[in-house]
C-alpha positions as a printed NumPy array, in Angstrom:
array([[-19.157, -68.716,  16.087],
       [-21.015, -70.95 ,  18.518],
       [-24.284, -72.384,  17.18 ],
       [-26.289, -70.641,  19.917],
       [-24.9  , -67.285,  18.684],
       [-25.788, -67.382,  15.012],
       [-25.642, -63.657,  14.359],
       [-22.682, -61.334,  14.283],
       [-23.502, -57.687,  14.498],
       [-23.419, -56.335,  10.945],
       [-21.89 , -53.089,   9.829],
       [-24.577, -50.42 ,   9.981],
       [-24.166, -46.659,  10.52 ],
       [-25.934, -46.924,  13.894],
       [-23.433, -49.612,  14.98 ],
       [-20.265, -47.771,  13.937],
       [-19.302, -46.139,  17.274],
       [-20.051, -49.329,  19.213],
       [-18.133, -51.572,  16.819],
       [-15.15 , -49.207,  16.855],
       [-15.113, -49.283,  20.672],
       [-15.532, -53.062,  20.91 ],
       [-12.896, -53.712,  18.241],
       [-10.343, -51.818,  20.364],
       [-11.309, -53.881,  23.434],
       [-11.583, -57.245,  21.67 ],
       [ -8.899, -59.884,  21.842],
       [ -8.511, -63.482,  20.75 ],
       [ -8.396, -66.133,  23.467],
       [ -5.051, -66.215,  25.27 ],
       [ -5.281, -69.911,  26.114],
       [ -7.468, -73.003,  26.063],
       [ -9.067, -72.168,  29.423],
       [-10.416, -68.769,  28.304],
       [-14.13 , -68.303,  27.938],
       [-14.834, -67.468,  24.323],
       [-17.645, -66.089,  22.244],
       [-16.961, -67.183,  18.705],
       [-13.325, -66.497,  17.903],
       [-13.051, -63.776,  20.578],
       [-12.345, -63.832,  24.299],
       [-15.603, -63.324,  26.181],
       [-15.703, -59.781,  27.596],
       [-18.387, -60.319,  30.181],
       [-19.059, -62.807,  32.916],
       [-20.969, -65.836,  31.576],
       [-23.721, -65.266,  34.178],
       [-24.25 , -61.759,  32.834],
       [-24.434, -63.077,  29.284],
       [-27.285, -65.383,  30.304],
       [-28.94 , -62.569,  32.258],
       [-28.993, -60.449,  29.106],
       [-30.465, -63.368,  27.182],
       [-33.228, -63.765,  29.794],
       [-33.997, -60.03 ,  29.747],
       [-34.289, -60.173,  25.959],
       [-37.475, -62.245,  26.172],
       [-36.837, -64.295,  23.068],
       [-34.682, -61.877,  21.095],
       [-31.713, -63.993,  20.013],
       [-28.294, -63.026,  21.274],
       [-25.861, -61.583,  18.775],
       [-22.177, -60.914,  19.326],
       [-19.411, -58.493,  18.415],
       [-15.753, -58.886,  19.425],
       [-16.548, -61.158,  22.366],
       [-19.461, -59.091,  23.673],
       [-22.982, -60.557,  23.774],
       [-25.751, -58.212,  22.711],
       [-29.358, -57.882,  21.683],
       [-30.136, -56.267,  18.35 ],
       [-33.172, -55.055,  16.482],
       [-32.845, -55.98 ,  12.79 ],
       [-29.06 , -55.957,  13.012],
       [-28.682, -52.76 ,  15.051],
       [-27.407, -53.139,  18.616],
       [-29.852, -52.184,  21.378],
       [-28.409, -53.744,  24.562],
       [-25.163, -55.423,  25.559],
       [-23.428, -56.962,  28.562],
       [-19.975, -55.821,  29.7  ],
       [-17.757, -56.862,  32.582],
       [-19.406, -58.475,  35.58 ],
       [-22.363, -56.194,  36.132],
       [-22.965, -53.622,  33.385],
       [-25.748, -53.599,  30.856],
       [-25.465, -50.914,  28.214],
       [-28.754, -49.826,  26.722],
       [-29.314, -47.622,  23.684],
       [-31.648, -45.017,  25.168],
       [-32.046, -41.231,  24.866],
       [-31.476, -40.866,  28.634],
       [-30.601, -43.089,  31.566],
       [-33.6  , -44.782,  33.201],
       [-34.336, -42.817,  36.377],
       [-35.622, -45.905,  38.217],
       [-32.465, -47.979,  37.695],
       [-29.126, -47.866,  39.455],
       [-26.285, -46.873,  37.16 ],
       [-23.416, -49.264,  36.517],
       [-20.377, -48.952,  38.798],
       [-18.07 , -48.157,  35.877],
       [-18.95 , -45.494,  33.318],
       [-18.443, -45.931,  29.583],
       [-17.973, -42.332,  28.41 ],
       [-16.825, -43.427,  24.948],
       [-20.254, -44.982,  24.422],
       [-22.369, -42.614,  26.53 ],
       [-21.736, -39.805,  24.061],
       [-23.185, -42.068,  21.364],
       [-26.462, -42.731,  23.165],
       [-25.553, -45.689,  25.38 ],
       [-26.602, -45.77 ,  29.044],
       [-24.885, -48.095,  31.536],
       [-27.066, -49.651,  34.236],
       [-26.323, -52.221,  36.898],
       [-27.49 , -55.637,  35.721],
       [-28.361, -56.875,  39.189],
       [-30.106, -53.862,  40.817],
       [-29.148, -55.078,  44.289],
       [-30.945, -52.188,  46.024],
       [-34.297, -53.534,  44.82 ],
       [-36.202, -56.704,  45.584],
       [-35.322, -59.286,  42.959],
       [-38.69 , -59.275,  41.206],
       [-38.849, -55.461,  41.116],
       [-35.327, -55.149,  39.727],
       [-36.029, -57.784,  37.087],
       [-39.238, -56.039,  36.068],
       [-37.536, -52.655,  35.712],
       [-34.67 , -54.161,  33.732],
       [-37.079, -56.016,  31.436],
       [-38.861, -52.744,  30.713],
       [-35.577, -50.912,  30.112],
       [-34.354, -53.571,  27.67 ],
       [-37.698, -53.43 ,  25.871],
       [-37.431, -49.625,  25.703],
       [-33.912, -49.947,  24.258],
       [-35.167, -52.3  ,  21.541],
       [-38.069, -49.955,  20.737],
       [-35.796, -46.909,  20.737],
       [-33.441, -48.689,  18.341],
       [-36.39 , -49.476,  16.077],
       [-37.368, -45.798,  16.142],
       [-33.815, -44.686,  15.328],
       [-33.791, -47.011,  12.349],
       [-37.088, -45.647,  11.053],
       [-35.797, -42.076,  11.449],
       [-32.71 , -42.987,   9.464],
       [-34.915, -44.324,   6.643],
       [-37.505, -41.537,   6.827],
       [-35.667, -38.981,   4.646],
       [-35.395, -41.527,   1.836],
       [-39.097, -42.349,   1.946],
       [-40.204, -38.697,   2.01 ],
       [-38.165, -37.555,  -0.962],
       [-40.124, -37.018,  -4.12 ],
       [-39.201, -39.515,  -6.772],
       [-38.164, -38.4  , -10.202],
       [-40.976, -39.288, -12.625],
       [-40.247, -41.791, -15.325],
       [-40.519, -40.724, -18.943],
       [-44.026, -42.213, -19.181],
       [-45.179, -40.479, -15.961],
       [-43.73 , -37.165, -17.081],
       [-45.492, -37.32 , -20.429],
       [-48.827, -38.236, -18.835],
       [-48.477, -35.351, -16.353],
       [-47.782, -32.984, -19.221],
       [-51.037, -33.987, -21.003]])
């Protein structure tokens, strides 16, 4: 793994569908001239990888099977694919952003929304602003999904210890 990509996406239930999809798409480099991300062939244009990094506003890039991504505490929130697609983990597609040219139905059914990374119909600053907000919303949504996944564990009543049970009985 390159030193500027220190984190591989870990196995986590919220990452399962994405990792399964990316594993099927991933491939090792086919030659010395291939762009790579760690031990995998890069599956996005390098410019798009750096665009995702810029939109992350300080969130370090992670990677899975040659795909750069942004994660919240190890759970993927945004990733770059191909030459122009950003996939964002959101409950619905942002209405103010142009969708990506190519759909990703395998991921859409798991809560991923594909948007165009360049938003060419908008002035540059407006497109960047909307994309920044969408990436931030994806990170926040991922945080919320993680807290919902933990919530049932924190709301279950614990079994009292022997000492607690005897003091309650008194």
